Coordinates of C-alpha atoms in Angstrom, one line a residue:
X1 CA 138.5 95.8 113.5
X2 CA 141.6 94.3 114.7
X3 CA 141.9 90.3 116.3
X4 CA 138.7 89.0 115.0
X5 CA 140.5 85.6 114.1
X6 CA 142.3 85.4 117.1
X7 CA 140.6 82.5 119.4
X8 CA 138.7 84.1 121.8
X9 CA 140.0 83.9 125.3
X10 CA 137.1 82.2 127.9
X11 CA 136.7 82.5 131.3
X12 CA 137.5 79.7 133.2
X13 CA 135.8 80.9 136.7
X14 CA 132.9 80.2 138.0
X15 CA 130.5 83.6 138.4
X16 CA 128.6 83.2 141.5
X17 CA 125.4 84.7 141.0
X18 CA 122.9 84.5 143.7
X19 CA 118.8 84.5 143.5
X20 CA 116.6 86.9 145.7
X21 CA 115.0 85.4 148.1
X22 CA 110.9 85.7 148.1
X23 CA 111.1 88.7 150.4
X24 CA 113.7 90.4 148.3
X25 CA 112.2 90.0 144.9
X26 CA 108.8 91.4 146.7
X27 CA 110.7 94.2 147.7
X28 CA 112.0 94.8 144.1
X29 CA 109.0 94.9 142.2
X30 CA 107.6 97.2 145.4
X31 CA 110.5 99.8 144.8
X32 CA 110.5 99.9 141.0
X33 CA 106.7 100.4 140.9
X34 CA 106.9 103.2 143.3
X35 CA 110.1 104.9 142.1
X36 CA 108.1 105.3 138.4
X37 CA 104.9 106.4 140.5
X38 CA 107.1 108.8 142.3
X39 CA 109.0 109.5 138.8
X40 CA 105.9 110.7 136.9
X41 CA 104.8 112.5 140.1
X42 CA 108.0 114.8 140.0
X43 CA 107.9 115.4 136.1
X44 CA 104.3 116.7 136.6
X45 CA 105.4 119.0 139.3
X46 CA 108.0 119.9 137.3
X47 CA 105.7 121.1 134.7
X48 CA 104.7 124.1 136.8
X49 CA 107.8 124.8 137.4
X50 CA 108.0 129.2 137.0
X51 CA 105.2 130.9 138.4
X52 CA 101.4 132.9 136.5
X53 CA 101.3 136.0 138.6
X54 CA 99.1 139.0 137.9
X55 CA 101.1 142.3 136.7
X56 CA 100.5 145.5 136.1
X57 CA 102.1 147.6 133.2
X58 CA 100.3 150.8 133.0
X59 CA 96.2 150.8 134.1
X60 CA 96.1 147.7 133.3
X61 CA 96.5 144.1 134.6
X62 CA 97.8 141.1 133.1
X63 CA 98.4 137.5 133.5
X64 CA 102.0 136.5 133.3
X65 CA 103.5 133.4 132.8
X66 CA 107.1 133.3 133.5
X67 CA 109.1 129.7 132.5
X68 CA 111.4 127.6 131.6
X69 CA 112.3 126.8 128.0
X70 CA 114.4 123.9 126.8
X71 CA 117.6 124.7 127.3
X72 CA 116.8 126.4 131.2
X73 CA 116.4 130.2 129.9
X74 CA 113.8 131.8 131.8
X75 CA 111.1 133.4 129.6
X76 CA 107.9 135.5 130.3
X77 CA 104.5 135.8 128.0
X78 CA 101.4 137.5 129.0
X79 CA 98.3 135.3 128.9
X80 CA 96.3 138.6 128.2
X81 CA 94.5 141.0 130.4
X82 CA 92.7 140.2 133.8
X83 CA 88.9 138.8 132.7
X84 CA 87.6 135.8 134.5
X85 CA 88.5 133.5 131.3
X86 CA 92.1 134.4 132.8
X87 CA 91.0 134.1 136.7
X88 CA 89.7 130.6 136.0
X89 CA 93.3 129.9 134.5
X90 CA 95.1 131.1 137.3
X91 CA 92.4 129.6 139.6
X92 CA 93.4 125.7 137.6
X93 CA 96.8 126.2 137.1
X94 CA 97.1 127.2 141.4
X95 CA 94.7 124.2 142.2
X96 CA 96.8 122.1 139.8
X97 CA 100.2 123.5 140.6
X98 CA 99.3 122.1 144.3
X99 CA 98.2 118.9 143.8
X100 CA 100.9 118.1 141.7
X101 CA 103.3 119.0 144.9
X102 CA 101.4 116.7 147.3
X103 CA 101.6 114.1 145.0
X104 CA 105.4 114.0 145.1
X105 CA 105.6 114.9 148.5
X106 CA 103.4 111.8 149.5
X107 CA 105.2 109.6 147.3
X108 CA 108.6 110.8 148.3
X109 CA 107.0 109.8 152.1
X110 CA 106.5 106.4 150.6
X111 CA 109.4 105.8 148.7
X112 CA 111.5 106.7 152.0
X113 CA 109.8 104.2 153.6
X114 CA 110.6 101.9 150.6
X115 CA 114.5 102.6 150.8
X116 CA 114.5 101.4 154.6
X117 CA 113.2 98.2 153.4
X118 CA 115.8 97.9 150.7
X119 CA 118.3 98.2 153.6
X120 CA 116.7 96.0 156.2
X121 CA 116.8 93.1 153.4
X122 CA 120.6 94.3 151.9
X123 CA 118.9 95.0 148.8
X124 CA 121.3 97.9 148.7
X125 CA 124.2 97.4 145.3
X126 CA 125.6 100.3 143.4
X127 CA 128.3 102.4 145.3
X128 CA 126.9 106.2 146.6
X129 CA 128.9 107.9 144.3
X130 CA 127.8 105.9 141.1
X131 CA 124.3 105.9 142.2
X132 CA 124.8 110.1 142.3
X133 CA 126.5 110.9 139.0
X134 CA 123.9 108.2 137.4
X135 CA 120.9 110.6 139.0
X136 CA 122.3 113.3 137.9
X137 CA 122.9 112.7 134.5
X138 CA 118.9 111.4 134.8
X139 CA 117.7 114.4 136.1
X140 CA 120.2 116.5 132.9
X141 CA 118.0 114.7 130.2
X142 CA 121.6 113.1 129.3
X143 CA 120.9 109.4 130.5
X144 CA 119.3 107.4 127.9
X145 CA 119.9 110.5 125.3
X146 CA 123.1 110.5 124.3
X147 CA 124.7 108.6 127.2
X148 CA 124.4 105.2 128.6
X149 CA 125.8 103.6 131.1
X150 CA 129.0 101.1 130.3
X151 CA 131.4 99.0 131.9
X152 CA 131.6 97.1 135.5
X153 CA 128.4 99.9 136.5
X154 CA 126.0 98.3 133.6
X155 CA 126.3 95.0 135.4
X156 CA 124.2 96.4 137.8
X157 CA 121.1 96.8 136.1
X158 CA 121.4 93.8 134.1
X159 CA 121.1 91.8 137.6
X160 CA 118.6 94.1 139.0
X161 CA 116.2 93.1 135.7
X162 CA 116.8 89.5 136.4
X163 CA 116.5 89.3 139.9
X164 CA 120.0 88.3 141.3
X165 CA 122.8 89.4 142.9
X166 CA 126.5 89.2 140.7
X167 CA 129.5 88.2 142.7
X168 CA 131.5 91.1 144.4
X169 CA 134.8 90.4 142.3
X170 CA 132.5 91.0 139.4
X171 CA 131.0 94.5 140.5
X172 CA 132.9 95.7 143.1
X173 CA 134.4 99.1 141.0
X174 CA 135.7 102.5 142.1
X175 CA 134.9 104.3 138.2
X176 CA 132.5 104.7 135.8
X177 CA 132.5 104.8 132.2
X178 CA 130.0 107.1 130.4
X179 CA 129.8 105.9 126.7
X180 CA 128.5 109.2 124.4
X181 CA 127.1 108.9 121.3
X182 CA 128.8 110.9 118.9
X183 CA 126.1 110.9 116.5
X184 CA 124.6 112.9 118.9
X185 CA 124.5 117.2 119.9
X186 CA 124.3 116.5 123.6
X187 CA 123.5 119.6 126.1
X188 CA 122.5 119.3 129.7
X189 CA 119.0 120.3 130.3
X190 CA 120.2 122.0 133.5
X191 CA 122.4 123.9 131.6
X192 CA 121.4 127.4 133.5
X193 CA 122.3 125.6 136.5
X194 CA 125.8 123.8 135.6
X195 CA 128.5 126.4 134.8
X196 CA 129.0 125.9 130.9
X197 CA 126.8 123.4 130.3
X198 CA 129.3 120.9 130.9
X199 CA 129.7 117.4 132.5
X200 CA 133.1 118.8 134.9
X201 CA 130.5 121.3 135.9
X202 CA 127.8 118.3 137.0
X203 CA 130.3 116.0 138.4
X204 CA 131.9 119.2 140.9
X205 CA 127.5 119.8 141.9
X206 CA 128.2 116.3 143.2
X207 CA 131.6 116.2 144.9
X208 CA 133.3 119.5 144.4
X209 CA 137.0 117.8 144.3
X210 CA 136.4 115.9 141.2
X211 CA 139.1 117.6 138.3
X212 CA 139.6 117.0 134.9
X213 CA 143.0 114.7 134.9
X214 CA 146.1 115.1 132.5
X215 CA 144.2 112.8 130.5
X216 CA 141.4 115.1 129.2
X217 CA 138.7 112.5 129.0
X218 CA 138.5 112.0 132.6
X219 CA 138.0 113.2 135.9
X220 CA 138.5 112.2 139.6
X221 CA 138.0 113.2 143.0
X222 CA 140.4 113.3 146.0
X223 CA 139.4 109.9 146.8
X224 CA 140.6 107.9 143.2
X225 CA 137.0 107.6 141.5
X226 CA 137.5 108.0 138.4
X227 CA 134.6 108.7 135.7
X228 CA 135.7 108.4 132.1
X229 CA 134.0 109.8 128.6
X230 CA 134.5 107.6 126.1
X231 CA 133.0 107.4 122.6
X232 CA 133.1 105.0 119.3
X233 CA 136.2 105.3 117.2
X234 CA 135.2 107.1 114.1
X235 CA 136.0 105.0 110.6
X236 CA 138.4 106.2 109.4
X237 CA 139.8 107.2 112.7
X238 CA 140.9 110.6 110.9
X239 CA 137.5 111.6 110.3
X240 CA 137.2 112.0 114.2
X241 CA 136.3 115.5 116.0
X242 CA 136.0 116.5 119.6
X243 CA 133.2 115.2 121.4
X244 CA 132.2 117.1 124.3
X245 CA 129.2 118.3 126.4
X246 CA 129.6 121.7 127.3
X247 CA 131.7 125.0 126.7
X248 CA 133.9 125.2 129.9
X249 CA 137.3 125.3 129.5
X250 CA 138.3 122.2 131.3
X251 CA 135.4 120.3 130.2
X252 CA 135.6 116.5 129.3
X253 CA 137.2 115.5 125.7
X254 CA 136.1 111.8 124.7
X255 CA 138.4 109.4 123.7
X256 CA 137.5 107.5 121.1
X257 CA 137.8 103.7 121.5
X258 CA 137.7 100.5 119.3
X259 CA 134.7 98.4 119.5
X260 CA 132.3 100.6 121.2
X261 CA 129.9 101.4 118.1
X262 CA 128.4 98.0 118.7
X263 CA 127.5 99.2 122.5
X264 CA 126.9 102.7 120.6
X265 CA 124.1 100.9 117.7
X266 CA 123.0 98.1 120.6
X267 CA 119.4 98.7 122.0
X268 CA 119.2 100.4 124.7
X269 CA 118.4 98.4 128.6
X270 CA 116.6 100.1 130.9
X271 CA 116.2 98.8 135.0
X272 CA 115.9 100.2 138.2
X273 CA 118.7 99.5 140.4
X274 CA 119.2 100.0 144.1
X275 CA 121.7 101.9 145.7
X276 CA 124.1 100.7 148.6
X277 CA 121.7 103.1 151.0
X278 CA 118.5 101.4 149.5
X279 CA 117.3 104.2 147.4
X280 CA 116.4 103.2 143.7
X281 CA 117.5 105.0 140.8
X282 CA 117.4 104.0 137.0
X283 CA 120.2 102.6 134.8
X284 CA 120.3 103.0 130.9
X285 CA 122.3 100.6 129.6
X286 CA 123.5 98.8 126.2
X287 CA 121.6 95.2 125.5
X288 CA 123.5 92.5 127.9
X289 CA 124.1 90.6 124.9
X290 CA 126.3 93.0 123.2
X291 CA 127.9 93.8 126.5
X292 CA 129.0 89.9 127.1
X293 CA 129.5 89.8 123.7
X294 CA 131.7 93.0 124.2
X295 CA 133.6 91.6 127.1
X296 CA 134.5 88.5 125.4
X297 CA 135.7 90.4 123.0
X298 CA 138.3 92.5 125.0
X299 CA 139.3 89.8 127.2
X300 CA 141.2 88.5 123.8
X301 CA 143.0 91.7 123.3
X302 CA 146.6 91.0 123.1
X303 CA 147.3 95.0 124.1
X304 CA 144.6 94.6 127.1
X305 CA 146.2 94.9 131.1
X306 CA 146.5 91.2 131.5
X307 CA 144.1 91.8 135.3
X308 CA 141.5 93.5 132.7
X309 CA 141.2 90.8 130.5
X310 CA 140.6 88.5 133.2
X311 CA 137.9 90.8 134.6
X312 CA 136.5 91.1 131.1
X313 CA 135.9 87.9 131.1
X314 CA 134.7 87.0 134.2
X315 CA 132.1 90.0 133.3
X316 CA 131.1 88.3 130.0
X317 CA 130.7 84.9 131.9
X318 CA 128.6 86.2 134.7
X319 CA 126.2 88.4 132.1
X320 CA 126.0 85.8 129.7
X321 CA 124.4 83.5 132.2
X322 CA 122.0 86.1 133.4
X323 CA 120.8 86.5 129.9
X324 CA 120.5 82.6 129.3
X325 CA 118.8 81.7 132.7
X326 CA 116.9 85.0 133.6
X327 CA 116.3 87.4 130.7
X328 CA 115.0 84.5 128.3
X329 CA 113.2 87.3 126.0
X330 CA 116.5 88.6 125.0
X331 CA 117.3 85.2 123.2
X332 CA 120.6 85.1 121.2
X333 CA 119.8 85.2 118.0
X334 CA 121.9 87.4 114.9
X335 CA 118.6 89.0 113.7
X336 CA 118.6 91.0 117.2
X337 CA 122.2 91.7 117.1
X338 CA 123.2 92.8 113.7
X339 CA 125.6 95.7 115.1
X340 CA 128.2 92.1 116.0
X341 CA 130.2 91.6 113.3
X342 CA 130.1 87.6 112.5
X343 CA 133.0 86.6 114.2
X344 CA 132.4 88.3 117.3
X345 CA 128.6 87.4 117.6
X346 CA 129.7 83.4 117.5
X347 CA 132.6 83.6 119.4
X348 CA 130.9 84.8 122.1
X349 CA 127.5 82.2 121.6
X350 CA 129.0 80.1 124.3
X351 CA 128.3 82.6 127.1
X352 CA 124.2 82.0 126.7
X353 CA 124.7 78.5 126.4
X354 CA 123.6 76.9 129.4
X355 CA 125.4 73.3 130.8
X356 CA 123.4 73.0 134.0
X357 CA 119.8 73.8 136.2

C-alpha cells in the first residue's frame, strides 16, 4: 500500500450535522419498525410464490406444486394423488397463501401512510434514483451478499442509525459506487427476470437509458448518474480476473481499486434510510469507522482530483463525529478494526476524538 508515511491531510471544515427533532426521531423509529414488519410480511408472501393446483394425467388426479427454485427456474413436483391428506394440504397452503397477502397488503396501507409523514416532517434524504437501484439490488439478494453500499451514498445510512441529518455539501451526489466482493460468486436472484443475469440488465428495469460507458465498469443514464462497480485490488495485482455479475455482453467489468479490501473485510452496517419521497428502504454498508478511516485515507492521495480529496475529507470529518457522538457502541478501538493497517488506523484516530458537547 502506497503513502502510508505521508502525513495525512485533515479537514479543516466544520461538518454541520444536525439532530432530529422529537417529532422526527418518533417518526424514525415508527418507519424502521414498520418497514421490517412490512419486510417479513412480503418474504412470507413470497414463499407461496407459484401455485398447488390439482391435475390430471391419465384417470387420475394429482396435486401439483409448481415453483421457484434458487436461481428463478420454474419447477413442478407432484405432491401425490388426490386423498384428503392432500385436500387438507391444498386447503392450508390456500388459507395460508391468503393470509399471507393481506398481511402485506395491510402493511403496505400503513407503510403508505408512514411515507406521508416522512414527507410532512422533511424526513425525506437519499436521491429517487439511489433509493431505486439500492431496492433493487435488495429485492436481487445482491445487497448485503456480495455488494454493499460505498461512497457519498453510505453516508446516508450512517446518519439515519444515529439520528441526524449530514450537511448537503457532504451528501448531495449524482452516482453511486457498488463495492463487490470478489471473494464472492454473485448472481441475481431475479435472474429469470433480468436479461443475463446481469447488473446492466437491473439498472435498464429501472431507467431504461442507463448504458454501459467506454469505461466498462460503469454505467449512466441520459441524465449523468453515474453507478460504478468497483472491487479490491487483488495482491499481486496480476493475480486479478474479471469480476462480473452476469453473462450479457455489455455487462459491468469491476475495476479493481487500492484500499478497498479494508471496506471489502470491514463488518458490514445495516440502517434504514429514508428516501427524498419519504419511503424507507435499507442500506448495507461497510462499518463507519473504516469508512472515515477510508476517507482520510484518500484525502492524502497525492494522485486524488484535488475537489475529491477535499470531499474525502470533509466526509471522514463529518462520519467520524457521528461515530464519536452518536454510535458510541462502535468505539474506536484496533481489536474491532484489524482489516486498518497501523498507520492508517492512527492516522485517522483523530476523527472520533471529540473537542466539544
Amino acid at each position: 500500500m502506497q503513502h502510508f508515511r505521508r502525513k495525512f491531510a485533515m479537514p479543516v471544515e466544520v461538518i454541520e450535522i444536525n439532530e432530529l427533532n422529537k417529532d422526527q426521531l418518533r417518526e424514525r423509529v415508527n418507519t424502521a419498525q414498520r418497514y421490517q414488519a412490512w419486510r417479513e410480511a412480503r418474504d412470507q408472501r413470497a414463499g407461496f410464490r407459484g401455485s398447488l393446483v390439482w391435475h390430471y394425467s391419465g384417470s387420475s388426479e394429482y396435486l401439483l406444486r409448481s415453483y421457484y427454485d434458487g436461481s428463478g427456474v420454474r419447477r413442478q413436483k407432484t405432491e401425490g394423488p388426490r386423498s384428503p391428506e392432500t385436500e387438507r394440504l391444498k386447503a392450508q397452503w390456500d388459507a395460508q397463501r391468503e393470509a399471507a397477502t393481506e398481511r402485506e397488503k395491510s402493511l403496505q396501507t400503513v407503510l403508505d401512510r408512514q411515507t406521508a409523514i416522512n414527507r410532512a416532517l422533511l424526513l425525506g434524504r437519499v436521491p429517487l434514483l439511489g433509493a431505486r437501484i439500492i431496492r433493487a439490488l435488495d429485492a436481487a439478494g445482491l445487497l448485503g451478499h456480495g455488494i454493499r453500499i460505498v461512497g457519498t451514498n453510505a453516508v446516508y445510512a450512517y446518519e439515519a442509525a444515529a439520528g441526524v441529518m449530514v450537511d448537503a455539501s457532504v451528501t448531495t451526489t449524482e452516482d453511486m459506487d457498488l463495492l463487490v466482493d470478489a471473494r464472492r460468486a454473485l448472481r441475481l436472484a431475479a435472474s429469470a427476470d433480468i436479461a443475463g443475469g446481469a447488473l446492466i440488465s437491473l439498472l435498464r428495469k429501472i431507467d431504461r437509458s442507463f448504458e454501459r460507458t467506454r469505461q466498462n465498469f460503469r454505467a449512466a443514464n441520459r441524465d449523468g448518474y453515474l453507478v460504478d462497480l468497483i472491487t479490491p485490488q487483488a495482491e499481486p495485482p496480476w493475480r486479478a480476473g474479471e469480476v462480473r455479475i452476469g453473462t450479457a455482453e455489455d455487462e459491468l467489468t469491476a475495476i479493481p481499486i487500492n484500499g478497498l479490501a479494508w471496506l471489502e473485510s470491514a463488518p458490514a452496517f445495516e440502517a434504514v434510510a429514508i428516501d427524498e419521497r419519504g419511503a424507507p428502504l435499507r442500506i448495507v454498508a461497510a462499518d463507519p469507522r473504516v469508512f472515515a478511516a477510508h476517507k482520510l485515507w484518500l484525502s492524502a492521495q497525492p494522485d486524488r482530483d484535488p475537489l475529491k480529496r477535499r470531499r474525502d475529507a470533509a466526509q471522514a470529518a463529518a462520519v467520524g463525529r457521528i461515530v464519536g457522538r452518536y454510535l458510541t457502541h462502535l468505539p474506536y478501538v484496533a481489536d474491532d478494526l484489524r482489516m486498518l493497517p497501523r498507520p492508517v488506523f492512527e492516522a485517522a484516530r483523530q476523527l472520533f476524538e471529540l473537542d466539544g458537547p
